[in-house]
Tab-separated table of C-alpha atoms and ligand atoms in Angstrom:
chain	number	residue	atom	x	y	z
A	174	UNK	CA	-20.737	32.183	-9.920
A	175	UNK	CA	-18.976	35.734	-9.267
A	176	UNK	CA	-20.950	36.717	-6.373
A	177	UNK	CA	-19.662	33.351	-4.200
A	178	UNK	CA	-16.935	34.291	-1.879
A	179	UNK	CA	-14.317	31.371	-1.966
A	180	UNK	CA	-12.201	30.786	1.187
A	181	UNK	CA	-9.377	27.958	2.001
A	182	UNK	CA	-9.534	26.940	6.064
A	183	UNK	CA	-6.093	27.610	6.607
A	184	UNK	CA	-4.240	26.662	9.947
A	185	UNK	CA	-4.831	30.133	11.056
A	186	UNK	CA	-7.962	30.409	10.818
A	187	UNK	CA	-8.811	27.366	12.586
A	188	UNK	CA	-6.029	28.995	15.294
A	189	UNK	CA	-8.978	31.947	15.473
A	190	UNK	CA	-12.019	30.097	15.752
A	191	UNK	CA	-10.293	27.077	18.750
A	192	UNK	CA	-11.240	28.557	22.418
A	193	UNK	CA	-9.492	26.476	24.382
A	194	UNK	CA	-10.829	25.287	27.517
A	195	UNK	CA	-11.185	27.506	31.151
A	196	UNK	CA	-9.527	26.592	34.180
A	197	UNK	CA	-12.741	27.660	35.981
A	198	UNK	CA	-15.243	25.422	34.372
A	199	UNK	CA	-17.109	22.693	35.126
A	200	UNK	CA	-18.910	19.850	33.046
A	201	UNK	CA	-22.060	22.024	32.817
A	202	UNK	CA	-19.821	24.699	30.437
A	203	UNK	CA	-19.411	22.440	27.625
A	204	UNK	CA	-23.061	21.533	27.068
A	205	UNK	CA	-24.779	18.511	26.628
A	206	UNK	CA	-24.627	16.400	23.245
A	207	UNK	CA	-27.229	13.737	22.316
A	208	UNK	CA	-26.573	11.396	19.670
A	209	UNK	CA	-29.175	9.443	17.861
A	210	UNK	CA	-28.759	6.598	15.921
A	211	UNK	CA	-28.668	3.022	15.885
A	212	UNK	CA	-30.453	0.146	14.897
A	213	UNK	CA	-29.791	-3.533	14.741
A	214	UNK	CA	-26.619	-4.570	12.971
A	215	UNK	CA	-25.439	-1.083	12.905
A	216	UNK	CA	-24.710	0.228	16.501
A	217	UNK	CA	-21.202	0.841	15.689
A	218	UNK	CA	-22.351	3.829	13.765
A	219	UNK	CA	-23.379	5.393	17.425
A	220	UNK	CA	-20.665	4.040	19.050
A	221	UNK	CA	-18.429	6.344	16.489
A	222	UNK	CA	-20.049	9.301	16.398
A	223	UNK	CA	-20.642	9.281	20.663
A	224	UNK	CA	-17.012	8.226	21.084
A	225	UNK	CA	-16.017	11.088	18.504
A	226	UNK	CA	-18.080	13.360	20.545
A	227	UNK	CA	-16.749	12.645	23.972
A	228	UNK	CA	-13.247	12.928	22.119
A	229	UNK	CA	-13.906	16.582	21.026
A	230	UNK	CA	-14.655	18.113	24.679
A	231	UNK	CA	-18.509	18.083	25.608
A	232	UNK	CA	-19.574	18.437	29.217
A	233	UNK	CA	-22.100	15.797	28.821
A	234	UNK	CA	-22.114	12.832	26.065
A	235	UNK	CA	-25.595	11.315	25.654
A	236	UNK	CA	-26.438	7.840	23.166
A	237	UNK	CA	-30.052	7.471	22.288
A	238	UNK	CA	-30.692	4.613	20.650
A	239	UNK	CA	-32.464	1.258	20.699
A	240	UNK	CA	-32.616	-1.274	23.746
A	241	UNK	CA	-30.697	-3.825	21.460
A	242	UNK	CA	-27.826	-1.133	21.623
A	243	UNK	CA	-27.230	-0.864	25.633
A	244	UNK	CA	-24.779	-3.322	26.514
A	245	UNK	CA	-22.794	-2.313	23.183
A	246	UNK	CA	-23.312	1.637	24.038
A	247	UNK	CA	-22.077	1.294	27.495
A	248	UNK	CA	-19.071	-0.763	27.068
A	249	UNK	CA	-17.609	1.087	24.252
A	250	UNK	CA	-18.716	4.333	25.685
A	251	UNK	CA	-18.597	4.179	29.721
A	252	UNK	CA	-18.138	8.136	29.937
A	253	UNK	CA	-21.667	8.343	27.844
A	254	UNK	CA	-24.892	7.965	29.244
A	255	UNK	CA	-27.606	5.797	27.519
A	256	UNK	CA	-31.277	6.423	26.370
A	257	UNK	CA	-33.770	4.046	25.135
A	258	UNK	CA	-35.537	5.071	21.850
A	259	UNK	CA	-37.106	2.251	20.778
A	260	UNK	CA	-36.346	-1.571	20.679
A	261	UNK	CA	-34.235	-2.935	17.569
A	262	UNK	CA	-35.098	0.395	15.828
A	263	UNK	CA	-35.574	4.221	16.944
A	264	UNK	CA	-39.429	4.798	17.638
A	265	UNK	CA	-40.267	6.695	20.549
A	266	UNK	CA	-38.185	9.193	22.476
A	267	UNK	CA	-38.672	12.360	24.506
A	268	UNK	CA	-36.396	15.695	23.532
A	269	UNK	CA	-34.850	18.291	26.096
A	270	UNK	CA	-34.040	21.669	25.231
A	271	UNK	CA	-30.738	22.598	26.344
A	272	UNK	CA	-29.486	19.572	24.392
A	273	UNK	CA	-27.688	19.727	21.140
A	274	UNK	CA	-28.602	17.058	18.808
A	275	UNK	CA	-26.677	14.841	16.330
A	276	UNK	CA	-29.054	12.559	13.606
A	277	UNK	CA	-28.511	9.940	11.628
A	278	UNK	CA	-25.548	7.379	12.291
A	279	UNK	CA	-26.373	3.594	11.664
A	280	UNK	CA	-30.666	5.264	12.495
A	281	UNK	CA	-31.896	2.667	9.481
A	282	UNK	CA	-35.050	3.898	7.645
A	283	UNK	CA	-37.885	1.646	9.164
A	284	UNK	CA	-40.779	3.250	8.807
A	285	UNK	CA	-41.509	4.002	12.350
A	286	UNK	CA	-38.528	5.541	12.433
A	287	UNK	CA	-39.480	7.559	9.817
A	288	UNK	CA	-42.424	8.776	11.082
A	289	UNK	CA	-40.291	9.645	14.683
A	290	UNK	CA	-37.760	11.697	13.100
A	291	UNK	CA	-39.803	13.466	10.718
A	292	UNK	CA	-42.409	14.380	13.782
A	293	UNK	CA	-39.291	15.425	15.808
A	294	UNK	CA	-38.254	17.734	13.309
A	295	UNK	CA	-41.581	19.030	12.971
A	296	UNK	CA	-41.541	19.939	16.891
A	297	UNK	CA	-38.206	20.843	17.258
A	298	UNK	CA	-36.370	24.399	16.056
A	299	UNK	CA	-32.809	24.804	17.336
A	300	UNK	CA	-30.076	24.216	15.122
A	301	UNK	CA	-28.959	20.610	14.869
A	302	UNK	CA	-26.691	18.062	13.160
A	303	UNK	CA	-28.221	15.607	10.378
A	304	UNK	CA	-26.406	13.132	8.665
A	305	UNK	CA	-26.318	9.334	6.686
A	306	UNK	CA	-30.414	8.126	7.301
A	307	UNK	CA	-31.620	11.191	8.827
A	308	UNK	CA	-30.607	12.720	5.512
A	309	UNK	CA	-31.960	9.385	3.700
A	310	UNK	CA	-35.248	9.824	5.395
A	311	UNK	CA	-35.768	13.722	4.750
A	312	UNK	CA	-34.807	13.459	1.162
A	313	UNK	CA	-38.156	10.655	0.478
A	314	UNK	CA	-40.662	13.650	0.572
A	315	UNK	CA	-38.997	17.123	-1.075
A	316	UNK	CA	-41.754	18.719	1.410
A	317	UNK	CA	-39.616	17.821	4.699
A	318	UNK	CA	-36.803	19.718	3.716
A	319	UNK	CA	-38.793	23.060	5.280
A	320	UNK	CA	-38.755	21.259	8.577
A	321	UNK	CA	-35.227	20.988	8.767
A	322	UNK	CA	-34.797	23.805	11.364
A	323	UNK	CA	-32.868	26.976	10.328
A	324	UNK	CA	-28.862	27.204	10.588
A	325	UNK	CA	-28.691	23.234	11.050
A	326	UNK	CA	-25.649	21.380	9.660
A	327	UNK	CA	-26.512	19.009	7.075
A	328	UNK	CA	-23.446	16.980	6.377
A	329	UNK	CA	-24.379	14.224	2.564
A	330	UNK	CA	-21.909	12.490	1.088
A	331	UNK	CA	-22.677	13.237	-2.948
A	332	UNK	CA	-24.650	10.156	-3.032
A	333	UNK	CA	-26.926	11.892	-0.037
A	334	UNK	CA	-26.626	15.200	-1.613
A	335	UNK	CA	-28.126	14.243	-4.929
A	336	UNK	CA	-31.059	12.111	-2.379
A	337	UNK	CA	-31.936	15.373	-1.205
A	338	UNK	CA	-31.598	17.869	-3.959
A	339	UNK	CA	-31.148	16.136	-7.367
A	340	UNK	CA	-28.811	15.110	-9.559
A	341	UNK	CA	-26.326	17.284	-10.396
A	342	UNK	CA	-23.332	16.548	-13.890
A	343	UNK	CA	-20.414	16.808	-11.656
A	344	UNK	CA	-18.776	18.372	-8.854
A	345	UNK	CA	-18.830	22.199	-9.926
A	346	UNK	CA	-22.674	21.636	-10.465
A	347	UNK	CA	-23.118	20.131	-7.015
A	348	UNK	CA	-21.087	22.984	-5.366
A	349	UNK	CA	-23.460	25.461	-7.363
A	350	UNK	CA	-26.760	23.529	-6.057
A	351	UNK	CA	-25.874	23.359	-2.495
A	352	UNK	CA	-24.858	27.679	-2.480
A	353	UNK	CA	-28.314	27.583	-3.556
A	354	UNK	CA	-29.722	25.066	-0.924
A	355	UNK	CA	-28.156	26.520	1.692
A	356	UNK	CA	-29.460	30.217	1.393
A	357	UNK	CA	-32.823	29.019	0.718
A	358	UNK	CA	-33.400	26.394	3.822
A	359	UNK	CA	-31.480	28.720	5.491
A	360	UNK	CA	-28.538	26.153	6.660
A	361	UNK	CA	-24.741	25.022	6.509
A	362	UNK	CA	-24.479	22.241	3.959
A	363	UNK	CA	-20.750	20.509	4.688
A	364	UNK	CA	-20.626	18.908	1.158
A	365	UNK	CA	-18.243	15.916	2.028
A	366	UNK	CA	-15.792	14.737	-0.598
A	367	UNK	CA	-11.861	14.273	-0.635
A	368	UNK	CA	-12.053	18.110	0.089
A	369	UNK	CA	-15.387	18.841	1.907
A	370	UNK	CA	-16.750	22.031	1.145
A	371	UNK	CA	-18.635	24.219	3.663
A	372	UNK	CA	-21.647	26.247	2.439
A	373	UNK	CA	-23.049	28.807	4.932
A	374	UNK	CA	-26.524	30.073	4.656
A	375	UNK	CA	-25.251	33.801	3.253
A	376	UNK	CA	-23.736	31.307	0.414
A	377	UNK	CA	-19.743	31.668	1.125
A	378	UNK	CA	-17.622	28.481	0.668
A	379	UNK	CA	-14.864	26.891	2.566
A	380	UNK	CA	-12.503	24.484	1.314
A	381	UNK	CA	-10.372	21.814	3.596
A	382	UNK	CA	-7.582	20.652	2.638
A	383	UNK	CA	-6.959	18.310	5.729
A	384	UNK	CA	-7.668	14.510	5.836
A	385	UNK	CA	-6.950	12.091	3.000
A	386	UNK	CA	-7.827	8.730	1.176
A	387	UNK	CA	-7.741	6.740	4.768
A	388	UNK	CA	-10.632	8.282	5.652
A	389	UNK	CA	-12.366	6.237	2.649
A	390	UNK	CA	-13.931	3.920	4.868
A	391	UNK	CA	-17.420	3.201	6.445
A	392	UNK	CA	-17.756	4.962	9.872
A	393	UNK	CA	-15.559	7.909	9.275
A	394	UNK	CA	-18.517	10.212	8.176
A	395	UNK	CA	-20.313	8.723	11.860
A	396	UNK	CA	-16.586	10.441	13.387
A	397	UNK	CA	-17.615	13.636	11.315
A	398	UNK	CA	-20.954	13.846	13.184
A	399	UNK	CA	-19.927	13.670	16.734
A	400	UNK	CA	-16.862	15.992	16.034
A	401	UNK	CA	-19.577	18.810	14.705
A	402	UNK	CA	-22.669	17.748	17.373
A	403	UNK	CA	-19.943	18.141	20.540
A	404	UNK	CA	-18.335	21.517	19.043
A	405	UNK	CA	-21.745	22.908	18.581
A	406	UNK	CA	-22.871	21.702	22.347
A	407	UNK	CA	-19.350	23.596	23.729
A	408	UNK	CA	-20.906	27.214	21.803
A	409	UNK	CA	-18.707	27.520	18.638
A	410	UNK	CA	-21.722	29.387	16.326
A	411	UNK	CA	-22.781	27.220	13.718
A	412	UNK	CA	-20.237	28.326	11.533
A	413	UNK	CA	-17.555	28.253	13.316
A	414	UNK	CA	-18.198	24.316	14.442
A	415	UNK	CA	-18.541	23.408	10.895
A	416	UNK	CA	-15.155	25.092	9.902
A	417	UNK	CA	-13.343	23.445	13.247
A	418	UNK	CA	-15.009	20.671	12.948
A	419	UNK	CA	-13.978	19.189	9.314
A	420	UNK	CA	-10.535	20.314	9.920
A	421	UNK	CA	-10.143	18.639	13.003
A	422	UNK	CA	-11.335	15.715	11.541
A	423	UNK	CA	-9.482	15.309	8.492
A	424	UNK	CA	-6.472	16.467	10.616
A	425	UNK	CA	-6.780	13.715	13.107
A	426	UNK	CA	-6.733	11.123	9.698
A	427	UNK	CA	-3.747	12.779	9.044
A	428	UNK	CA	-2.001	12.183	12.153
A	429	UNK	CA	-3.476	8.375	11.946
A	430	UNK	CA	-1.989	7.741	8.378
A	431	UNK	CA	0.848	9.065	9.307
A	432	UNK	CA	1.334	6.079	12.304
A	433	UNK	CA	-0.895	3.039	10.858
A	434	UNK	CA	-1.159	3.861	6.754
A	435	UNK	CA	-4.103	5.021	4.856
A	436	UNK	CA	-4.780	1.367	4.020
A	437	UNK	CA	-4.996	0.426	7.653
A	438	UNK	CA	-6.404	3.137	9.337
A	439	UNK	CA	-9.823	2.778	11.087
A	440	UNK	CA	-11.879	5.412	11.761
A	441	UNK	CA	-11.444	4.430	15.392
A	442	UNK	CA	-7.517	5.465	15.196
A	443	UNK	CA	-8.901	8.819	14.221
A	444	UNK	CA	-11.045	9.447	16.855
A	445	UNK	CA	-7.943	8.382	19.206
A	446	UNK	CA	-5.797	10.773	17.231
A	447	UNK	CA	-8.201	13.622	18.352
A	448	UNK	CA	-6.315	14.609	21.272
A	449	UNK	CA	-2.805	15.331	19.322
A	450	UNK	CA	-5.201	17.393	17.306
A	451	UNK	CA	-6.413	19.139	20.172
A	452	UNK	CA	-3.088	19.377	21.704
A	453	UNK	CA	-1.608	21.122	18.722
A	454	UNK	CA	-4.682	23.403	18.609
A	455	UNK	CA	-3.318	24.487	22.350
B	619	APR	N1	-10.056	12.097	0.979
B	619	APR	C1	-10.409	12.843	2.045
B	619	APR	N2	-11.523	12.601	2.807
B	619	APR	C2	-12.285	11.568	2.464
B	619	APR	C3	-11.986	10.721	1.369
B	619	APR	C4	-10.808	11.024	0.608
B	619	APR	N3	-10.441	10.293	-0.453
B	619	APR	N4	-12.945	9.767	1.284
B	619	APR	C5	-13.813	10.003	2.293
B	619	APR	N5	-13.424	11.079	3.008
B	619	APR	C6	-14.119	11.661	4.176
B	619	APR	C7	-15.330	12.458	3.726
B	619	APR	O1	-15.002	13.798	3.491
B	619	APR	C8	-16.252	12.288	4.941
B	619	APR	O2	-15.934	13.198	5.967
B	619	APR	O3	-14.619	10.620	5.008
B	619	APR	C9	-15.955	10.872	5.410
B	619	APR	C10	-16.872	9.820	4.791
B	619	APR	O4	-18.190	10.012	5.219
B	619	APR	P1	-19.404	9.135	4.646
B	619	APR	O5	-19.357	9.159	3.169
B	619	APR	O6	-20.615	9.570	5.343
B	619	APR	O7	-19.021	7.642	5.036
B	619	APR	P2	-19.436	6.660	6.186
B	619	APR	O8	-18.681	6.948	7.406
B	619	APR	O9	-19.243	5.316	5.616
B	619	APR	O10	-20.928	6.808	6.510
B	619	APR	C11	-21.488	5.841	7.379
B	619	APR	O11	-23.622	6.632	6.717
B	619	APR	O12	-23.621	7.949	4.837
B	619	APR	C12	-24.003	6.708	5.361
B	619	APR	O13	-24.068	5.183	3.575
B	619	APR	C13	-23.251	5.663	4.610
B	619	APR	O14	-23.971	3.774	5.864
B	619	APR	C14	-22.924	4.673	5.693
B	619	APR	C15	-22.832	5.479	6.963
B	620	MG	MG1	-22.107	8.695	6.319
């Protein structure tokens, strides 16, 4: 496709987009970040992606998820404040406005939880972050795709992509599909792969080239989420918090291979490698 503008996120770039943090602020400058998620046998999913967010600098970390999730949520994540959404599944919840939202980690697809997200969507219109079973959940009716409110960051793994949109014959094809995607819902589509691509809603495409093979593991995509929800909550423009936020992410891998291995990496040494990221970004 020759009208597709091609870009690499190079270390300067990322140097252009970081705003690092005021002196005179306070925890009300750096927004509020809700994360929903969680269901029974996969709360560490939420526990990730809230961690990951608190990691990345919002004012104000929220965890909704269900009851069966509060002793986990608040031990692993004392700086976060809990809300009830249901009992061993999302079901019921109330939204605020000023907060920014992150979908999807460990949510499950019950069908009440379904019908929740789906009616949430339907209500809500500020830009937002949807990922793993939020994606899962849009992608069983074609027709919910238009209630994915415009400039959102939709962040599949192939397997989530081709749920939503279709098979595709192989990578090129997929990258072609989501340009197309993207300018008609009108939303960033971070294509994640061994180098995650980042489709913006005029069609241009960035390329990372941070992270690497230890990141092959189930919870690093929940990291991915909170990393993007919290940079979005702090006022980076959609754009911007999908360019910072892969690179940070794959950079903070990079920094945890480098000390533990790719092999023995956890997703949780990345999130605690966020602050040398942060640090060099200084
Ligand atoms: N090189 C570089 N980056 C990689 C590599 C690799 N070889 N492999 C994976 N990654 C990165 C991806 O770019 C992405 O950012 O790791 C992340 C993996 O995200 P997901 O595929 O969403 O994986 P996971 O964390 O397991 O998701 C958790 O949500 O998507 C569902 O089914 C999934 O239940 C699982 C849950
Ligand atoms: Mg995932």
């Amino acid at each position: 496709n020759t009208n597709t503008d091609y870009f690499i996120i190079e270390d300067k770039v990322v140097g252009g987009i970081f705003h690092p943090r005021s002196e005179f602020s306070h925890k009300g400058t750096y927004g509020r970040v809700t994360i929903i998620g969680g269901s029974y046998g996969k709360m560490g999913a939420v526990v990730l992606a809230t961690k990951a967010a608190l990691k990345s600098g919002s004012g104000l970390t929220f965890a909704l998820a269900p009851k069966c999730g509060t002793e986990i949520l608040q031990i692993s994540n004392p700086e976060a404040m809990f809300v009830e959404g249901g009992d061993q599944y999302i079901n019921s919840f109330d939204f605020e406005e000023d907060s920014v939202y992150g979908i999807g980690p460990g949510l499950g697809t019950h069908i009440e939880t379904e019908d929740k997200i789906l009616k949430f969507l339907g209500d809500y219109s500020r830009p937002l972050i949807l990922d793993a079973d939020a994606l899962n959940i849009i992608a069983k009716n074609k027709k919910n795709l238009k209630s994915i409110p415009k400039n959102s960051i939709i962040t599949p793994h192939p397997k989530e992509f081709e749920r939503l949109f279709g098979e595709t014959e192989n990578s090129f094809k997929r990258s072609e599909l989501a340009i197309k995607k993207a300018k008609e819902l009108h939303i960033f589509i971070v294509l994640k792969d061994h180098h995650t691509q980042v489709i913006t809603p005029e069609g241009k495409v960035y390329y990372n080239i941070t992270g690497n093979a230890g990141l092959a593991k189930g919870g690093s995509g929940d990291i991915l989420t909170g990393i993007l929800t919290s940079l979005l909550a702090q006022g980076y423009s959609e754009e911007n918090a999908a360019i910072l936020g892969v690179w940070i992410h794959g950079k903070a891998a990079d920094f945890a291979a480098e000390k533990f291995s790719k092999e023995s990496m956890l997703p949780s040494d990345v999130i605690n490698e966020l602050g040398n990221v942060f640090e060099e970004l200084n």
